[in-house]
Structure formats: structure tokens, C-alpha cells
C-alpha positions as protocol buffer text, in pm:
chain_id: "A"
residue {
  index: 1
  type: UNK
  ca { x: -25224 y: -13573 z: -3356 }
}
residue {
  index: 2
  type: UNK
  ca { x: -24996 y: -13337 z: -3143 }
}
residue {
  index: 3
  type: UNK
  ca { x: -24686 y: -13165 z: -3163 }
}
residue {
  index: 4
  type: UNK
  ca { x: -24420 y: -13137 z: -2883 }
}
residue {
  index: 5
  type: UNK
  ca { x: -24489 y: -12905 z: -2606 }
}
residue {
  index: 6
  type: UNK
  ca { x: -24279 y: -12571 z: -2516 }
}
residue {
  index: 7
  type: UNK
  ca { x: -24254 y: -12322 z: -2796 }
}
residue {
  index: 8
  type: UNK
  ca { x: -24425 y: -12554 z: -3055 }
}
residue {
  index: 9
  type: UNK
  ca { x: -24808 y: -12546 z: -3074 }
}
residue {
  index: 10
  type: UNK
  ca { x: -25004 y: -12830 z: -2939 }
}
residue {
  index: 11
  type: UNK
  ca { x: -25245 y: -12950 z: -3185 }
}
residue {
  index: 12
  type: UNK
  ca { x: -25550 y: -13163 z: -3072 }
}
residue {
  index: 13
  type: UNK
  ca { x: -25783 y: -13293 z: -3332 }
}
residue {
  index: 14
  type: UNK
  ca { x: -26129 y: -13397 z: -3262 }
}
residue {
  index: 15
  type: UNK
  ca { x: -26383 y: -13595 z: -3470 }
}
residue {
  index: 16
  type: UNK
  ca { x: -26626 y: -13327 z: -3541 }
}
residue {
  index: 17
  type: UNK
  ca { x: -26739 y: -12978 z: -3437 }
}
residue {
  index: 18
  type: UNK
  ca { x: -26972 y: -13072 z: -3149 }
}
residue {
  index: 19
  type: UNK
  ca { x: -26699 y: -13290 z: -2986 }
}
residue {
  index: 20
  type: UNK
  ca { x: -26446 y: -13006 z: -3027 }
}
residue {
  index: 21
  type: UNK
  ca { x: -26682 y: -12749 z: -2852 }
}
residue {
  index: 22
  type: UNK
  ca { x: -26766 y: -12977 z: -2574 }
}
residue {
  index: 23
  type: UNK
  ca { x: -26386 y: -13083 z: -2523 }
}
residue {
  index: 24
  type: UNK
  ca { x: -26265 y: -12716 z: -2536 }
}
residue {
  index: 25
  type: UNK
  ca { x: -26538 y: -12624 z: -2291 }
}
residue {
  index: 26
  type: UNK
  ca { x: -26428 y: -12901 z: -2050 }
}
residue {
  index: 27
  type: UNK
  ca { x: -26069 y: -12773 z: -2107 }
}
residue {
  index: 28
  type: UNK
  ca { x: -26151 y: -12416 z: -2028 }
}
residue {
  index: 29
  type: UNK
  ca { x: -26335 y: -12480 z: -1724 }
}
residue {
  index: 30
  type: UNK
  ca { x: -26031 y: -12694 z: -1582 }
}
residue {
  index: 31
  type: UNK
  ca { x: -25769 y: -12425 z: -1691 }
}
residue {
  index: 32
  type: UNK
  ca { x: -25974 y: -12138 z: -1542 }
}
residue {
  index: 33
  type: UNK
  ca { x: -26027 y: -12350 z: -1210 }
}
residue {
  index: 34
  type: UNK
  ca { x: -25658 y: -12401 z: -1202 }
}
residue {
  index: 35
  type: UNK
  ca { x: -25574 y: -12051 z: -1230 }
}
residue {
  index: 36
  type: UNK
  ca { x: -25798 y: -11949 z: -959 }
}
residue {
  index: 37
  type: UNK
  ca { x: -25661 y: -12218 z: -719 }
}
residue {
  index: 38
  type: UNK
  ca { x: -25314 y: -12087 z: -786 }
}
residue {
  index: 39
  type: UNK
  ca { x: -25376 y: -11721 z: -763 }
}
residue {
  index: 40
  type: UNK
  ca { x: -25730 y: -11659 z: -650 }
}
residue {
  index: 41
  type: UNK
  ca { x: -25866 y: -11517 z: -992 }
}
residue {
  index: 42
  type: UNK
  ca { x: -25852 y: -11576 z: -1343 }
}
residue {
  index: 43
  type: UNK
  ca { x: -25901 y: -11419 z: -1684 }
}
residue {
  index: 44
  type: UNK
  ca { x: -26040 y: -11520 z: -2009 }
}
residue {
  index: 45
  type: UNK
  ca { x: -26054 y: -11346 z: -2363 }
}
residue {
  index: 46
  type: UNK
  ca { x: -26375 y: -11472 z: -2555 }
}
residue {
  index: 47
  type: UNK
  ca { x: -26423 y: -11499 z: -2933 }
}
residue {
  index: 48
  type: UNK
  ca { x: -26724 y: -11499 z: -3137 }
}
residue {
  index: 49
  type: UNK
  ca { x: -26822 y: -11730 z: -3438 }
}
residue {
  index: 50
  type: UNK
  ca { x: -27014 y: -12058 z: -3435 }
}
residue {
  index: 51
  type: UNK
  ca { x: -26736 y: -12262 z: -3253 }
}
residue {
  index: 52
  type: UNK
  ca { x: -26661 y: -11999 z: -3010 }
}
residue {
  index: 53
  type: UNK
  ca { x: -27001 y: -11950 z: -2901 }
}
residue {
  index: 54
  type: UNK
  ca { x: -27070 y: -12324 z: -2906 }
}
residue {
  index: 55
  type: UNK
  ca { x: -26792 y: -12368 z: -2668 }
}
residue {
  index: 56
  type: UNK
  ca { x: -26976 y: -12117 z: -2416 }
}
residue {
  index: 57
  type: UNK
  ca { x: -27297 y: -12309 z: -2453 }
}
residue {
  index: 58
  type: UNK
  ca { x: -27129 y: -12628 z: -2348 }
}
residue {
  index: 59
  type: UNK
  ca { x: -26965 y: -12448 z: -2061 }
}
residue {
  index: 60
  type: UNK
  ca { x: -27321 y: -12343 z: -1956 }
}
residue {
  index: 61
  type: UNK
  ca { x: -27453 y: -12697 z: -1959 }
}
residue {
  index: 62
  type: UNK
  ca { x: -27162 y: -12863 z: -1794 }
}
residue {
  index: 63
  type: UNK
  ca { x: -27194 y: -13038 z: -1482 }
}
residue {
  index: 64
  type: UNK
  ca { x: -26837 y: -12902 z: -1399 }
}
residue {
  index: 65
  type: UNK
  ca { x: -26958 y: -12560 z: -1443 }
}
residue {
  index: 66
  type: UNK
  ca { x: -26929 y: -12460 z: -1080 }
}
residue {
  index: 67
  type: UNK
  ca { x: -26579 y: -12563 z: -1059 }
}
residue {
  index: 68
  type: UNK
  ca { x: -26530 y: -12192 z: -1166 }
}
residue {
  index: 69
  type: UNK
  ca { x: -26580 y: -11910 z: -927 }
}
residue {
  index: 70
  type: UNK
  ca { x: -26748 y: -11692 z: -1149 }
}
residue {
  index: 71
  type: UNK
  ca { x: -26735 y: -11393 z: -913 }
}
residue {
  index: 72
  type: UNK
  ca { x: -26340 y: -11414 z: -935 }
}
residue {
  index: 73
  type: UNK
  ca { x: -26325 y: -11416 z: -1337 }
}
residue {
  index: 74
  type: UNK
  ca { x: -26218 y: -11129 z: -1566 }
}
residue {
  index: 75
  type: UNK
  ca { x: -26374 y: -11158 z: -1903 }
}
residue {
  index: 76
  type: UNK
  ca { x: -26234 y: -10958 z: -2217 }
}
residue {
  index: 77
  type: UNK
  ca { x: -26304 y: -10999 z: -2587 }
}
residue {
  index: 78
  type: UNK
  ca { x: -26054 y: -11044 z: -2868 }
}
residue {
  index: 79
  type: UNK
  ca { x: -26269 y: -10858 z: -3117 }
}
residue {
  index: 80
  type: UNK
  ca { x: -26597 y: -10701 z: -3165 }
}
residue {
  index: 81
  type: UNK
  ca { x: -26842 y: -10582 z: -3439 }
}
residue {
  index: 82
  type: UNK
  ca { x: -26886 y: -10214 z: -3423 }
}
residue {
  index: 83
  type: UNK
  ca { x: -27252 y: -10232 z: -3448 }
}
residue {
  index: 84
  type: UNK
  ca { x: -27530 y: -10114 z: -3194 }
}
residue {
  index: 85
  type: UNK
  ca { x: -27552 y: -10281 z: -2855 }
}
residue {
  index: 86
  type: UNK
  ca { x: -27868 y: -10457 z: -2940 }
}
residue {
  index: 87
  type: UNK
  ca { x: -27744 y: -10597 z: -3265 }
}
residue {
  index: 88
  type: UNK
  ca { x: -27743 y: -10976 z: -3298 }
}
residue {
  index: 89
  type: UNK
  ca { x: -27395 y: -10960 z: -3467 }
}
residue {
  index: 90
  type: UNK
  ca { x: -27244 y: -10833 z: -3140 }
}
residue {
  index: 91
  type: UNK
  ca { x: -27010 y: -11071 z: -2975 }
}
residue {
  index: 92
  type: UNK
  ca { x: -27090 y: -10967 z: -2652 }
}
residue {
  index: 93
  type: UNK
  ca { x: -27462 y: -11017 z: -2692 }
}
residue {
  index: 94
  type: UNK
  ca { x: -27388 y: -11373 z: -2816 }
}
residue {
  index: 95
  type: UNK
  ca { x: -27179 y: -11450 z: -2527 }
}
residue {
  index: 96
  type: UNK
  ca { x: -27436 y: -11324 z: -2268 }
}
residue {
  index: 97
  type: UNK
  ca { x: -27709 y: -11528 z: -2429 }
}
residue {
  index: 98
  type: UNK
  ca { x: -27474 y: -11844 z: -2445 }
}
residue {
  index: 99
  type: UNK
  ca { x: -27319 y: -11824 z: -2099 }
}
residue {
  index: 100
  type: UNK
  ca { x: -27265 y: -11480 z: -1901 }
}
residue {
  index: 101
  type: UNK
  ca { x: -27635 y: -11434 z: -1820 }
}
residue {
  index: 102
  type: UNK
  ca { x: -27658 y: -11773 z: -1665 }
}
residue {
  index: 103
  type: UNK
  ca { x: -27376 y: -11758 z: -1425 }
}
residue {
  index: 104
  type: UNK
  ca { x: -27316 y: -11562 z: -1124 }
}
residue {
  index: 105
  type: UNK
  ca { x: -27058 y: -11326 z: -1273 }
}
residue {
  index: 106
  type: UNK
  ca { x: -26922 y: -11004 z: -1129 }
}
residue {
  index: 107
  type: UNK
  ca { x: -27039 y: -10747 z: -1379 }
}
residue {
  index: 108
  type: UNK
  ca { x: -26754 y: -10506 z: -1275 }
}
residue {
  index: 109
  type: UNK
  ca { x: -26505 y: -10776 z: -1414 }
}
residue {
  index: 110
  type: UNK
  ca { x: -26693 y: -10800 z: -1748 }
}
residue {
  index: 111
  type: UNK
  ca { x: -26526 y: -10566 z: -2000 }
}
residue {
  index: 112
  type: UNK
  ca { x: -26702 y: -10542 z: -2333 }
}
residue {
  index: 113
  type: UNK
  ca { x: -26590 y: -10331 z: -2626 }
}
residue {
  index: 114
  type: UNK
  ca { x: -26797 y: -10028 z: -2685 }
}
residue {
  index: 115
  type: UNK
  ca { x: -27091 y: -10048 z: -2933 }
}
residue {
  index: 116
  type: UNK
  ca { x: -27148 y: -9803 z: -3213 }
}
residue {
  index: 117
  type: UNK
  ca { x: -27422 y: -9626 z: -2996 }
}
residue {
  index: 118
  type: UNK
  ca { x: -27230 y: -9618 z: -2688 }
}
residue {
  index: 119
  type: UNK
  ca { x: -27030 y: -9375 z: -2486 }
}
residue {
  index: 120
  type: UNK
  ca { x: -26799 y: -9293 z: -2810 }
}
residue {
  index: 121
  type: UNK
  ca { x: -27080 y: -9272 z: -3057 }
}
residue {
  index: 122
  type: UNK
  ca { x: -26996 y: -9385 z: -3417 }
}
residue {
  index: 123
  type: UNK
  ca { x: -26608 y: -9323 z: -3358 }
}
residue {
  index: 124
  type: UNK
  ca { x: -26434 y: -9672 z: -3365 }
}
residue {
  index: 125
  type: UNK
  ca { x: -26091 y: -9513 z: -3308 }
}
residue {
  index: 126
  type: UNK
  ca { x: -26202 y: -9356 z: -2987 }
}
residue {
  index: 127
  type: UNK
  ca { x: -26370 y: -9679 z: -2890 }
}
residue {
  index: 128
  type: UNK
  ca { x: -26043 y: -9873 z: -2961 }
}
residue {
  index: 129
  type: UNK
  ca { x: -25861 y: -9628 z: -2757 }
}
residue {
  index: 130
  type: UNK
  ca { x: -26071 y: -9655 z: -2463 }
}
residue {
  index: 131
  type: UNK
  ca { x: -26057 y: -10026 z: -2473 }
}
residue {
  index: 132
  type: UNK
  ca { x: -25672 y: -10002 z: -2473 }
}
residue {
  index: 133
  type: UNK
  ca { x: -25707 y: -9778 z: -2162 }
}
residue {
  index: 134
  type: UNK
  ca { x: -25918 y: -10050 z: -1999 }
}
residue {
  index: 135
  type: UNK
  ca { x: -25658 y: -10317 z: -2076 }
}
residue {
  index: 136
  type: UNK
  ca { x: -25373 y: -10101 z: -1951 }
}
residue {
  index: 137
  type: UNK
  ca { x: -25557 y: -10022 z: -1619 }
}
residue {
  index: 138
  type: UNK
  ca { x: -25633 y: -10390 z: -1564 }
}
residue {
  index: 139
  type: UNK
  ca { x: -25259 y: -10456 z: -1633 }
}
residue {
  index: 140
  type: UNK
  ca { x: -25138 y: -10195 z: -1379 }
}
residue {
  index: 141
  type: UNK
  ca { x: -25376 y: -10327 z: -1120 }
}
residue {
  index: 142
  type: UNK
  ca { x: -25272 y: -10694 z: -1155 }
}
residue {
  index: 143
  type: UNK
  ca { x: -24901 y: -10580 z: -1209 }
}
residue {
  index: 144
  type: UNK
  ca { x: -24901 y: -10815 z: -1525 }
}
residue {
  index: 145
  type: UNK
  ca { x: -24791 y: -10599 z: -1804 }
}
residue {
  index: 146
  type: UNK
  ca { x: -24488 y: -10690 z: -1982 }
}
residue {
  index: 147
  type: UNK
  ca { x: -24269 y: -10434 z: -2166 }
}
residue {
  index: 148
  type: UNK
  ca { x: -24446 y: -10185 z: -2383 }
}
residue {
  index: 149
  type: UNK
  ca { x: -24753 y: -10416 z: -2420 }
}
residue {
  index: 150
  type: UNK
  ca { x: -24992 y: -10287 z: -2160 }
}
residue {
  index: 151
  type: UNK
  ca { x: -25236 y: -10547 z: -2131 }
}
residue {
  index: 152
  type: UNK
  ca { x: -25318 y: -10809 z: -1872 }
}
residue {
  index: 153
  type: UNK
  ca { x: -25140 y: -11148 z: -1889 }
}
residue {
  index: 154
  type: UNK
  ca { x: -25476 y: -11315 z: -1986 }
}
residue {
  index: 155
  type: UNK
  ca { x: -25492 y: -11681 z: -1861 }
}
residue {
  index: 156
  type: UNK
  ca { x: -25664 y: -11806 z: -2172 }
}
residue {
  index: 157
  type: UNK
  ca { x: -25744 y: -11613 z: -2488 }
}
residue {
  index: 158
  type: UNK
  ca { x: -25975 y: -11790 z: -2719 }
}
residue {
  index: 159
  type: UNK
  ca { x: -25955 y: -11719 z: -3102 }
}
residue {
  index: 160
  type: UNK
  ca { x: -26117 y: -11848 z: -3410 }
}
residue {
  index: 161
  type: UNK
  ca { x: -26007 y: -11805 z: -3769 }
}
residue {
  index: 162
  type: UNK
  ca { x: -26136 y: -11752 z: -4121 }
}
residue {
  index: 163
  type: UNK
  ca { x: -26054 y: -11947 z: -4416 }
}
residue {
  index: 164
  type: UNK
  ca { x: -25840 y: -11670 z: -4552 }
}
residue {
  index: 165
  type: UNK
  ca { x: -25635 y: -11665 z: -4239 }
}
residue {
  index: 166
  type: UNK
  ca { x: -25788 y: -11391 z: -4045 }
}
residue {
  index: 167
  type: UNK
  ca { x: -25812 y: -11407 z: -3666 }
}
residue {
  index: 168
  type: UNK
  ca { x: -25985 y: -11179 z: -3399 }
}
residue {
  index: 169
  type: UNK
  ca { x: -26073 y: -10900 z: -3673 }
}
residue {
  index: 170
  type: UNK
  ca { x: -25703 y: -10880 z: -3812 }
}
residue {
  index: 171
  type: UNK
  ca { x: -25725 y: -10967 z: -4182 }
}
residue {
  index: 172
  type: UNK
  ca { x: -25438 y: -11057 z: -4441 }
}
residue {
  index: 173
  type: UNK
  ca { x: -25238 y: -10770 z: -4535 }
}
residue {
  index: 174
  type: UNK
  ca { x: -25444 y: -10520 z: -4345 }
}
residue {
  index: 175
  type: UNK
  ca { x: -25281 y: -10252 z: -4137 }
}
residue {
  index: 176
  type: UNK
  ca { x: -25398 y: -10430 z: -3835 }
}
residue {
  index: 177
  type: UNK
  ca { x: -25176 y: -10724 z: -3932 }
}
residue {
  index: 178
  type: UNK
  ca { x: -24860 y: -10493 z: -3945 }
}
residue {
  index: 179
  type: UNK
  ca { x: -24954 y: -10312 z: -3610 }
}
residue {
  index: 180
  type: UNK
  ca { x: -24670 y: -10360 z: -3348 }
}
residue {
  index: 181
  type: UNK
  ca { x: -24748 y: -10065 z: -3122 }
}
residue {
  index: 182
  type: UNK
  ca { x: -25103 y: -10033 z: -3045 }
}
residue {
  index: 183
  type: UNK
  ca { x: -25304 y: -10301 z: -2857 }
}
residue {
  index: 184
  type: UNK
  ca { x: -25636 y: -10227 z: -2973 }
}
residue {
  index: 185
  type: UNK
  ca { x: -25738 y: -10102 z: -3316 }
}
residue {
  index: 186
  type: UNK
  ca { x: -26025 y: -9979 z: -3515 }
}
residue {
  index: 187
  type: UNK
  ca { x: -26063 y: -10212 z: -3826 }
}
residue {
  index: 188
  type: UNK
  ca { x: -26255 y: -10042 z: -4145 }
}
residue {
  index: 189
  type: UNK
  ca { x: -26339 y: -10208 z: -4483 }
}
residue {
  index: 190
  type: UNK
  ca { x: -26335 y: -10571 z: -4359 }
}
residue {
  index: 191
  type: UNK
  ca { x: -26386 y: -10831 z: -4643 }
}
residue {
  index: 192
  type: UNK
  ca { x: -26681 y: -10955 z: -4455 }
}
residue {
  index: 193
  type: UNK
  ca { x: -26965 y: -10801 z: -4285 }
}
residue {
  index: 194
  type: UNK
  ca { x: -26991 y: -10596 z: -4069 }
}
residue {
  index: 195
  type: UNK
  ca { x: -26727 y: -10381 z: -4233 }
}
residue {
  index: 196
  type: UNK
  ca { x: -26614 y: -10196 z: -3912 }
}
residue {
  index: 197
  type: UNK
  ca { x: -26478 y: -10370 z: -3606 }
}
residue {
  index: 198
  type: UNK
  ca { x: -26251 y: -10338 z: -3304 }
}
residue {
  index: 199
  type: UNK
  ca { x: -25985 y: -10592 z: -3238 }
}
residue {
  index: 200
  type: UNK
  ca { x: -25680 y: -10668 z: -3021 }
}
residue {
  index: 201
  type: UNK
  ca { x: -25361 y: -10664 z: -3209 }
}
residue {
  index: 202
  type: UNK
  ca { x: -25121 y: -10957 z: -3246 }
}
residue {
  index: 203
  type: UNK
  ca { x: -24872 y: -10805 z: -2985 }
}
residue {
  index: 204
  type: UNK
  ca { x: -25174 y: -10786 z: -2728 }
}
residue {
  index: 205
  type: UNK
  ca { x: -25281 y: -11156 z: -2830 }
}
residue {
  index: 206
  type: UNK
  ca { x: -24920 y: -11270 z: -2771 }
}
residue {
  index: 207
  type: UNK
  ca { x: -24934 y: -11120 z: -2399 }
}
residue {
  index: 208
  type: UNK
  ca { x: -25168 y: -11416 z: -2311 }
}
residue {
  index: 209
  type: UNK
  ca { x: -25027 y: -11698 z: -2119 }
}
residue {
  index: 210
  type: UNK
  ca { x: -25213 y: -11943 z: -2338 }
}
residue {
  index: 211
  type: UNK
  ca { x: -25377 y: -11881 z: -2682 }
}
residue {
  index: 212
  type: UNK
  ca { x: -25626 y: -12145 z: -2809 }
}
residue {
  index: 213
  type: UNK
  ca { x: -25731 y: -12137 z: -3171 }
}
residue {
  index: 214
  type: UNK
  ca { x: -26066 y: -12325 z: -3234 }
}
residue {
  index: 215
  type: UNK
  ca { x: -26192 y: -12409 z: -3558 }
}
residue {
  index: 216
  type: UNK
  ca { x: -26383 y: -12683 z: -3762 }
}
residue {
  index: 217
  type: UNK
  ca { x: -26466 y: -12766 z: -4117 }
}
residue {
  index: 218
  type: UNK
  ca { x: -26300 y: -12821 z: -4435 }
}
residue {
  index: 219
  type: UNK
  ca { x: -26304 y: -12457 z: -4542 }
}
residue {
  index: 220
  type: UNK
  ca { x: -26038 y: -12378 z: -4272 }
}
residue {
  index: 221
  type: UNK
  ca { x: -25811 y: -12671 z: -4365 }
}
residue {
  index: 222
  type: UNK
  ca { x: -25567 y: -12458 z: -4587 }
}
residue {
  index: 223
  type: UNK
  ca { x: -25541 y: -12182 z: -4335 }
}
residue {
  index: 224
  type: UNK
  ca { x: -25476 y: -12424 z: -4054 }
}
residue {
  index: 225
  type: UNK
  ca { x: -25200 y: -12612 z: -4251 }
}
residue {
  index: 226
  type: UNK
  ca { x: -25037 y: -12303 z: -4372 }
}
residue {
  index: 227
  type: UNK
  ca { x: -25025 y: -12151 z: -4021 }
}
residue {
  index: 228
  type: UNK
  ca { x: -24887 y: -12465 z: -3867 }
}
residue {
  index: 229
  type: UNK
  ca { x: -24617 y: -12467 z: -4137 }
}
residue {
  index: 230
  type: UNK
  ca { x: -24499 y: -12111 z: -4029 }
}
residue {
  index: 231
  type: UNK
  ca { x: -24665 y: -11880 z: -4270 }
}
residue {
  index: 232
  type: UNK
  ca { x: -24587 y: -11512 z: -4241 }
}
residue {
  index: 233
  type: UNK
  ca { x: -24830 y: -11302 z: -4015 }
}
residue {
  index: 234
  type: UNK
  ca { x: -24912 y: -11023 z: -4254 }
}
residue {
  index: 235
  type: UNK
  ca { x: -25036 y: -11258 z: -4519 }
}
residue {
  index: 236
  type: UNK
  ca { x: -25198 y: -11490 z: -4274 }
}
residue {
  index: 237
  type: UNK
  ca { x: -25248 y: -11333 z: -3933 }
}
residue {
  index: 238
  type: UNK
  ca { x: -25355 y: -11620 z: -3759 }
}
residue {
  index: 239
  type: UNK
  ca { x: -25004 y: -11744 z: -3777 }
}
residue {
  index: 240
  type: UNK
  ca { x: -24907 y: -11486 z: -3547 }
}
residue {
  index: 241
  type: UNK
  ca { x: -25141 y: -11570 z: -3283 }
}
residue {
  index: 242
  type: UNK
  ca { x: -24916 y: -11752 z: -3002 }
}
residue {
  index: 243
  type: UNK
  ca { x: -24935 y: -11769 z: -2642 }
}
residue {
  index: 244
  type: UNK
  ca { x: -24621 y: -11678 z: -2397 }
}
residue {
  index: 245
  type: UNK
  ca { x: -24649 y: -12027 z: -2222 }
}
residue {
  index: 246
  type: UNK
  ca { x: -24848 y: -12217 z: -2482 }
}
residue {
  index: 247
  type: UNK
  ca { x: -25032 y: -12214 z: -2797 }
}
residue {
  index: 248
  type: UNK
  ca { x: -25312 y: -12495 z: -2844 }
}
residue {
  index: 249
  type: UNK
  ca { x: -25489 y: -12566 z: -3186 }
}
residue {
  index: 250
  type: UNK
  ca { x: -25828 y: -12721 z: -3117 }
}
residue {
  index: 251
  type: UNK
  ca { x: -25951 y: -12846 z: -3450 }
}
residue {
  index: 252
  type: UNK
  ca { x: -26170 y: -13121 z: -3593 }
}
residue {
  index: 253
  type: UNK
  ca { x: -26067 y: -13370 z: -3856 }
}
residue {
  index: 254
  type: UNK
  ca { x: -26209 y: -13177 z: -4156 }
}
residue {
  index: 255
  type: UNK
  ca { x: -25984 y: -12860 z: -4046 }
}
residue {
  index: 256
  type: UNK
  ca { x: -25679 y: -13076 z: -3996 }
}
residue {
  index: 257
  type: UNK
  ca { x: -25709 y: -13255 z: -4327 }
}
residue {
  index: 258
  type: UNK
  ca { x: -25414 y: -13078 z: -4477 }
}
residue {
  index: 259
  type: UNK
  ca { x: -25179 y: -13049 z: -4183 }
}
residue {
  index: 260
  type: UNK
  ca { x: -24875 y: -13227 z: -4248 }
}
residue {
  index: 261
  type: UNK
  ca { x: -24799 y: -13495 z: -3964 }
}
residue {
  index: 262
  type: UNK
  ca { x: -24499 y: -13443 z: -3713 }
}
residue {
  index: 263
  type: UNK
  ca { x: -24225 y: -13675 z: -3741 }
}
């Protein structure tokens, strides 16, 4: 199943979650290698969650892994659990175990969000502001910022989604879903643990060249269908996650069960 290219999202449906993760890994390696061939470097924004981490594990095991020059890849995160650095809930910790610790990456090009026991202590607002500064500095050095959104023009930004429609750590009807100025925010009182997080905002997400939404399972089918039908982004934040050049939904059959076919 797919929709037309251009401003409309591309929807790719895979048989199951494992095939989805393997196919997304192959697509990611190809996209990053192509970006490096065009301009000498590439950037990716990682996501956590079962599917996002499974993609990284497939990248690690792929015979095509060395198609990417890992020393010329900038790595960012779309959101992070504001917990201590050693906490297993950290997206950064999971990504390192799945992939980053196994490739010759340049650590100066890895840009994690702060932990709750890091330089800013237990102050998520300070940590969010600091990450916004990191993104703005990267955008200036690459001359890729657009308008008031001071973030790099990420080559590929990976996102998951929750059954209620959240993406990154932007939950329905939350202040983060209404944010249109800041690029990174602290998120408190999340409806699922841990309650405090850091997240890119929708304007920052929409600065990416390509946004890929990865999800699997019947529990996500309603949110997928509503987003693709054009739901409002405050009530269903994932509906506002779109790339400048391309938006790709990589889902399995169960998650696609309620999507209306295109004509």
C-alpha cells in the first residue's frame, strides 16, 4: 500500500514487526550513504521504543553497515527520558547498546540530551534549553537553519508513536503539542512513565528533510489511521510530524489494519 509522492506521505506496509525493522534498517543505511555521497556527511535523529531500537540492531547486523562512513555521521535524538545516565530507560543507552558502541563513530558528532544527573542537574528546562543551543549551533555551522527554527536540516528523523497518538514525547493536548516557537521542551507529567522527558517540538521535527514514522501492532492502528486521515496535531501530535521533502510511514499489517485505501 502506498500513497502518491510529493506532499502526501508515503505508506509502506510490511508483513510483521521484524520484517519492518529489517527493511527500515536497509532503507536507513541507503539514505545515509546517499546523503554522504551528495554532500560528504549525513545526520540522523534517533528514536527509542521497541521498533526504533530493533531498527538499530538490524543496522548493526547488516552486511551493508559499512556503506555508511560512521565518522561523518551526526547523531541526535528526538526525545529522551529525563532519568540518570545509567538508567536502562535512557534512549541514548539503548541506542549505544544496539548500534553506536559497535561502529567507528566520532563521539564529537554524537549529541545526546542531558541526563537528570548530568551537567544541569535535575532541571529539565535547563537541559531542554541547552539542547536547543546544541541544535542552533549545529545549524549555524552547517548553514542549514530555516527561518526561526534554528535546528539542522536533518537528513532522516526517525519517530515512533503511541496508541493515543503521541510522538517523540509530545502527548495529546499537552503544552508541547501547542508549542510553535521553541525547538526543544521539557515535558512533565507524561501519562506513561517516566513522567519527565525532553523532546523536540513539532516545528523542529518539520525541519527535517525526511521524517520516518515506524510502528507495529494492532494497538497503533487507530492512531495510524487518524493521522493519515488528517487529524489535528494538538489532539493527535503524530499527525503533525512531517518532513520538508518527504514523510514515510513504515508500518506492519496490524498497524495498517484501519487505514483507508487510496484511490
